[in-house]
Coordinates of N, CA and C in Angstrom, one line a residue:
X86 N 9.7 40.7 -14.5 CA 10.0 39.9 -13.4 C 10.0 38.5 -13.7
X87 N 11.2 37.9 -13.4 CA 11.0 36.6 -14.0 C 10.4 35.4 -12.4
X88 N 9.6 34.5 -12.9 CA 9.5 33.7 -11.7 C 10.4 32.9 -11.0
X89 N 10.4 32.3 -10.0 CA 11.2 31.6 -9.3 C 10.2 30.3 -8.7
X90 N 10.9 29.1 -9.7 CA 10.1 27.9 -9.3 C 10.3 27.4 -8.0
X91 N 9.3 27.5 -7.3 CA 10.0 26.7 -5.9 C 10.1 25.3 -5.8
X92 N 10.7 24.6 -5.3 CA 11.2 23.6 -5.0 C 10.5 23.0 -3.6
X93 N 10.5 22.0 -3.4 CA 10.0 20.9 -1.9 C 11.0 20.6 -1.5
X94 N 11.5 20.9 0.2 CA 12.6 20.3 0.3 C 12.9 18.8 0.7
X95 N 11.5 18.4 -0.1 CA 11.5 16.7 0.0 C 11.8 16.2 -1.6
X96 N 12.0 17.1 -1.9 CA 12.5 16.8 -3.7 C 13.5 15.6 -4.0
X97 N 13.2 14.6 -4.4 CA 13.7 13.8 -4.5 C 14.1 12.9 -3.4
X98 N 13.7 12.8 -2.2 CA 13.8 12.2 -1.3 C 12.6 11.0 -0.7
X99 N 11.9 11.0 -1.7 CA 11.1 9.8 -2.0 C 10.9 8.9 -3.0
X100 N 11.7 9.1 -4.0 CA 12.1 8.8 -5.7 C 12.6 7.4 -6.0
X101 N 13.0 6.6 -4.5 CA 13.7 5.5 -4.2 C 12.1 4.5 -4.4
X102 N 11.3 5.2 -3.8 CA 10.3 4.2 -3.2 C 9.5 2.8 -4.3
X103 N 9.3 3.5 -5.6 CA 8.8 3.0 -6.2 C 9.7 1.8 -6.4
X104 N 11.0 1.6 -6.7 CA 11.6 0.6 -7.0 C 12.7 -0.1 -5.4
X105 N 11.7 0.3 -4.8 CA 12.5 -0.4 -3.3 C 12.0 -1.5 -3.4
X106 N 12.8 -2.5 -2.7 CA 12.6 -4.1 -2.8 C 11.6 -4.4 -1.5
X107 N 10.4 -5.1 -1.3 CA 10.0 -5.0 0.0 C 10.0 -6.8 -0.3
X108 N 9.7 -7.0 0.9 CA 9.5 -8.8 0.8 C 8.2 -9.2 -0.2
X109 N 8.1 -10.3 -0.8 CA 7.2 -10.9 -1.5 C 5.6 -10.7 -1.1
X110 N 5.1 -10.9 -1.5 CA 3.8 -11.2 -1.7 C 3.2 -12.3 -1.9
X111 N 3.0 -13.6 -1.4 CA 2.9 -14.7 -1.5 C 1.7 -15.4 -2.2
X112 N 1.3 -16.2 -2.9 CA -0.1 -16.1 -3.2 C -0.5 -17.7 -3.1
X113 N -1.6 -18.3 -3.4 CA -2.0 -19.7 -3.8 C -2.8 -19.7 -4.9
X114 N -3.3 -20.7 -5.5 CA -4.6 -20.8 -6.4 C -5.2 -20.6 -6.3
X115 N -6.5 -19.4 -6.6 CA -8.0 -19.6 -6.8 C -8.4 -20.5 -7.6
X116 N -8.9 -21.8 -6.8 CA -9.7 -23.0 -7.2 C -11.0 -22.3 -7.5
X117 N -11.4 -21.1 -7.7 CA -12.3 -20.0 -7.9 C -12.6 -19.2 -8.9
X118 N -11.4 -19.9 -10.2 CA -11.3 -18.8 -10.9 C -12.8 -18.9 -11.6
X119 N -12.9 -17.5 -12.1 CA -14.3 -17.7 -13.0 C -15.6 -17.3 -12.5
X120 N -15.2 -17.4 -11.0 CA -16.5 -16.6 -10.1 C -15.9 -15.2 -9.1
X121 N -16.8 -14.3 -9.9 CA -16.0 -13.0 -9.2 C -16.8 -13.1 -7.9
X122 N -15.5 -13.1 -6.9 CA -16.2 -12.1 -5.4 C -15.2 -11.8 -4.9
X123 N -15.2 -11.2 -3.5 CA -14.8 -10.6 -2.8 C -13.8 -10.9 -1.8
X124 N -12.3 -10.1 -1.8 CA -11.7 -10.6 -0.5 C -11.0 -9.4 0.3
X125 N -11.4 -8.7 1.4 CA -11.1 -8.2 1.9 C -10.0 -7.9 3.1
X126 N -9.0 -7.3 3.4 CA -7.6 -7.3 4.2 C -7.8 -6.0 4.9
X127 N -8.2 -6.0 6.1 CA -7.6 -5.1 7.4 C -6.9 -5.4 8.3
X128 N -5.3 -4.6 7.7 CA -4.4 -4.3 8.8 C -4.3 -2.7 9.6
X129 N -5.1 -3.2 10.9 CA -5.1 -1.8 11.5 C -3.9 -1.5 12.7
X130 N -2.8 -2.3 12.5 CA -1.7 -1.8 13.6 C -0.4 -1.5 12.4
X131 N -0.8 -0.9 11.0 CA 0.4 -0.5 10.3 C 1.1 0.5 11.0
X132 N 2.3 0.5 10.8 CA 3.3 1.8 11.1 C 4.5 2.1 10.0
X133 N 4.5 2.9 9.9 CA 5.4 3.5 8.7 C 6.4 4.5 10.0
X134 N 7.4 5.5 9.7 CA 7.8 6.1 10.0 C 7.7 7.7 9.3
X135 N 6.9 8.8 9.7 CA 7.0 10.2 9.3 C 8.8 10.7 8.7
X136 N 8.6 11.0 7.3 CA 9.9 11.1 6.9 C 10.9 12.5 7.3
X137 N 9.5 13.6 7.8 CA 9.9 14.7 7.9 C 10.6 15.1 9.6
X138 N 9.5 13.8 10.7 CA 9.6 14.3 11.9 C 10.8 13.4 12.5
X139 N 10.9 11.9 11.8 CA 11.4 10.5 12.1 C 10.6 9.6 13.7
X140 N 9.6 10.4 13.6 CA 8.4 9.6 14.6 C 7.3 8.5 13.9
X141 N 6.9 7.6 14.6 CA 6.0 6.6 13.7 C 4.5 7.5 13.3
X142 N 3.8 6.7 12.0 CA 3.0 7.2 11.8 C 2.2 5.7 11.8
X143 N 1.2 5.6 12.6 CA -0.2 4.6 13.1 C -1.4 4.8 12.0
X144 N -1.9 4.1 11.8 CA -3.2 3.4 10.8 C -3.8 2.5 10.6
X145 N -4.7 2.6 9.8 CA -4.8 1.0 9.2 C -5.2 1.2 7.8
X146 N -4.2 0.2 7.3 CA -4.9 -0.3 5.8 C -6.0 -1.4 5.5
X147 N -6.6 -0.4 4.9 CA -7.5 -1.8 4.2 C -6.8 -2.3 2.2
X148 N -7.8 -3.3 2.3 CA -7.1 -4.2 1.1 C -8.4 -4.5 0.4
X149 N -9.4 -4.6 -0.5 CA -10.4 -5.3 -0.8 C -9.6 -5.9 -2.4
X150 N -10.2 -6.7 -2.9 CA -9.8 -7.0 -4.3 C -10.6 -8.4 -4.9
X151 N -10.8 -8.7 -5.8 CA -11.5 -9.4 -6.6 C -10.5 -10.1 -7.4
X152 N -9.9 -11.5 -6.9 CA -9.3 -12.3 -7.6 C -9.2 -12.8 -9.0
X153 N -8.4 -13.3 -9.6 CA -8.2 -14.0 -11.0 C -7.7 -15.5 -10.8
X154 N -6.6 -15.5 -10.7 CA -6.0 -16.5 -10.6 C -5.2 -17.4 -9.8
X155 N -4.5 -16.0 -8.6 CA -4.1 -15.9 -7.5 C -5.1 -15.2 -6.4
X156 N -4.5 -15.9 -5.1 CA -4.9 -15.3 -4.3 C -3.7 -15.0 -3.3
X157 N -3.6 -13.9 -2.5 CA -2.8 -13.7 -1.2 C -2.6 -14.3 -0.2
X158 N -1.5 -15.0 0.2 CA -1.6 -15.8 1.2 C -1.0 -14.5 2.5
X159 N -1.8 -14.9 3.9 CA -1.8 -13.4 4.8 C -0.4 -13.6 5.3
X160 N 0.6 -14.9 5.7 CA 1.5 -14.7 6.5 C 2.5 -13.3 5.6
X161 N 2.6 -14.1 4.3 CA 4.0 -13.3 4.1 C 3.3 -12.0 3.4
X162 N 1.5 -11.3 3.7 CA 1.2 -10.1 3.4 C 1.5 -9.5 4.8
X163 N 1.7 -10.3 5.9 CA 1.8 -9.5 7.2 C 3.1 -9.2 7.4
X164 N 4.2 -10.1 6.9 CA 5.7 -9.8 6.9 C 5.9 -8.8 5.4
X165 N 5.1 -8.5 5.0 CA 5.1 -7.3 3.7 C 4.6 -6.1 4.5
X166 N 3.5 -6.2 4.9 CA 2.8 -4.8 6.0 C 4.1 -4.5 7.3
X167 N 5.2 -5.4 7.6 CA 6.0 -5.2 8.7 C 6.9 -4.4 8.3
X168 N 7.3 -4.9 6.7 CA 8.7 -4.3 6.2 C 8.1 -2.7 6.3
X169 N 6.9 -2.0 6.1 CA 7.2 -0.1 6.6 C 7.4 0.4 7.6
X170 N 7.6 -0.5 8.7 CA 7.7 0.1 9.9 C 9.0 0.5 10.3
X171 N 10.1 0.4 9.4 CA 10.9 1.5 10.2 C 11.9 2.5 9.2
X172 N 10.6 2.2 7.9 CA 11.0 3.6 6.8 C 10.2 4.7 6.6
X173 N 11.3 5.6 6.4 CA 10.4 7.2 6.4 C 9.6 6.9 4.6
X174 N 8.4 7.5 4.7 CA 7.8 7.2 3.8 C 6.2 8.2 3.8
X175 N 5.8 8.8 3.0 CA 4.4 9.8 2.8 C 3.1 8.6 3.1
X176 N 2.3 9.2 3.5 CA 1.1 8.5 3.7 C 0.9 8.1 1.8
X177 N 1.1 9.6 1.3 CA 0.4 8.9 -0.2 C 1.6 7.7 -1.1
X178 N 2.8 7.9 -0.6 CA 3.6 6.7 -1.0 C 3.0 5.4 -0.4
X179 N 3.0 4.9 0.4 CA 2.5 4.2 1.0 C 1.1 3.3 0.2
X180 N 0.3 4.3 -0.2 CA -0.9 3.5 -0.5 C -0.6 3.3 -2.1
X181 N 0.1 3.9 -2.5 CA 0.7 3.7 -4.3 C 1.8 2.2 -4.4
X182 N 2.9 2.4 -3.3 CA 3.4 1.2 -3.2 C 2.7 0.1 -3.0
X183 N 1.7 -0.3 -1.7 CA 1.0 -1.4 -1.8 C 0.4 -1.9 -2.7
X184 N -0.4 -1.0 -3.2 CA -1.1 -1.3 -4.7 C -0.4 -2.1 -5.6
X185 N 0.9 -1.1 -5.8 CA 1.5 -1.4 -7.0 C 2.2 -2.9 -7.1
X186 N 2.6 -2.7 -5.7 CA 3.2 -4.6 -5.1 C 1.9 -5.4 -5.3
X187 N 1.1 -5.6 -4.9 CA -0.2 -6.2 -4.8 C -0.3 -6.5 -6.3
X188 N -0.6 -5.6 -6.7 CA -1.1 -6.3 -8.6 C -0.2 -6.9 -9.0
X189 N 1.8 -6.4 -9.0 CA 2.6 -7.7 -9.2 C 2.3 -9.0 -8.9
X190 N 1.9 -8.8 -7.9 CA 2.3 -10.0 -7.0 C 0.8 -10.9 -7.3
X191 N 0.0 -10.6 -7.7 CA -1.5 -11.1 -7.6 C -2.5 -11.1 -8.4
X192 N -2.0 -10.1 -9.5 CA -2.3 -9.9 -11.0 C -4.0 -9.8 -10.2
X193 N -4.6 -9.3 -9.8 CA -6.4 -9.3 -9.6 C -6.7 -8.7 -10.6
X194 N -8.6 -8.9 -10.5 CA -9.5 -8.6 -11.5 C -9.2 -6.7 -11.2
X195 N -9.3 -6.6 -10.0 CA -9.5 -5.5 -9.1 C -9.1 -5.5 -8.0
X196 N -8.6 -4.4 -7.5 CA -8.0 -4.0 -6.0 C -8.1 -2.5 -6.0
X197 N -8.5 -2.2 -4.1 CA -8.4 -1.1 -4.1 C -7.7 -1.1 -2.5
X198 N -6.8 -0.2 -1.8 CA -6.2 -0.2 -0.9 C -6.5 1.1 -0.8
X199 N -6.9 1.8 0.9 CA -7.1 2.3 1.5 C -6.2 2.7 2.9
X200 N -5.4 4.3 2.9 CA -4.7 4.0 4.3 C -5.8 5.1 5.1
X201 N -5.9 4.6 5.8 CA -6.6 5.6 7.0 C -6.0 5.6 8.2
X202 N -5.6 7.2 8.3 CA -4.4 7.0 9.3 C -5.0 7.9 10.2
X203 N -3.7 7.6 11.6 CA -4.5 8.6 12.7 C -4.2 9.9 13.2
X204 N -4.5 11.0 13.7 CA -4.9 11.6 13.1 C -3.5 12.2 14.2
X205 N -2.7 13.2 13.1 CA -1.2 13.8 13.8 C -1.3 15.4 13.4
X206 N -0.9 16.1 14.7 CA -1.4 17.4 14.3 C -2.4 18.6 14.0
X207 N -3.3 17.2 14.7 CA -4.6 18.0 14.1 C -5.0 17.5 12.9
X208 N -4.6 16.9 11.6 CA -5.0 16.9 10.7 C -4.9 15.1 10.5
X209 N -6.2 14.9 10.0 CA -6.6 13.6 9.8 C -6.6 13.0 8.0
X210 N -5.3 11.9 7.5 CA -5.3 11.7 6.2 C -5.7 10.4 5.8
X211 N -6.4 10.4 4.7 CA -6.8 9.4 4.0 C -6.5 9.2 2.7
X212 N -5.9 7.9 2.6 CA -5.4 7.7 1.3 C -5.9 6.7 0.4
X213 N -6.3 7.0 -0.7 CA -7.4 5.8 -2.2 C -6.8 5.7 -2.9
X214 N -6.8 4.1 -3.1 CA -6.0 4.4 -5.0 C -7.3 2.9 -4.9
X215 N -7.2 3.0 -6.6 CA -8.0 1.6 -7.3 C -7.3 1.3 -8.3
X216 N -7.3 -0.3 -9.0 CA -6.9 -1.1 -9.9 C -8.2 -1.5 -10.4
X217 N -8.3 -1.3 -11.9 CA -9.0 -2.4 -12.6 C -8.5 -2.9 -13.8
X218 N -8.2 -4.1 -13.8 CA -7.3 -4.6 -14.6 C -7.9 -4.8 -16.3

């Protein structure tokens, strides 16, 4: 009996994300470089859109990260957190994209972004990724 690989019928319907354009990432100088600490980002009114239902999905991301040389400036991280709100997108896309934008954009020592989302279904998701550069 030979097997039959199954397939997702979201197969390839997320494959765009990694190289979608979202708005900038803005940053200024750490007049800090050289002293590691701490900068922390909670945005708790994120919305994304469920790719499967086309209903919004509610959360909040956190942001922590340990600067180099840049730092984030919040306006155009809050017009970067606006651009998901009216694309379908997975909770675990979501937390891969920001990251991955973030360290473009800001080169850190370290970052870790966190989605903690609310809870649909019954079932409550949490999403981790980390950067150490």
């Amino acid at each position: 009996m030979s097997e039959k690989k199954s397939e997702s019928s979201y197969e390839d319907k997320q494959d765009h994300i990694p190289s979608w354009t979202t708005p900038p990432i803005e940053w200024f100088a750490n007049v800090y470089v050289g002293r590691e600490y701490n900068i922390e980002f909670t945005i708790p009114e994120f919305t994304a859109v469920c790719p499967k239902t086309g209903l919004p999905d509610f959360g909040t991301i956190f942001i922590e990260y340990i600067p180099r040389e840049k730092c984030a400036e919040l306006k155009s991280l809050k017009e970067y957190m606006m651009s998901y709100r009216n694309v379908g997108i997975f909770h675990e896309n979501v937390v891969n994209k920001i990251l991955e934008d973030f360290v473009k954009a800001v080169d850190p020592i370290y970052v870790k972004v966190i989605g903690d989302y609310n809870v649909r279904g019954g079932v409550k998701t949490v999403v981790k990724r980390e950067y150490k550069a």
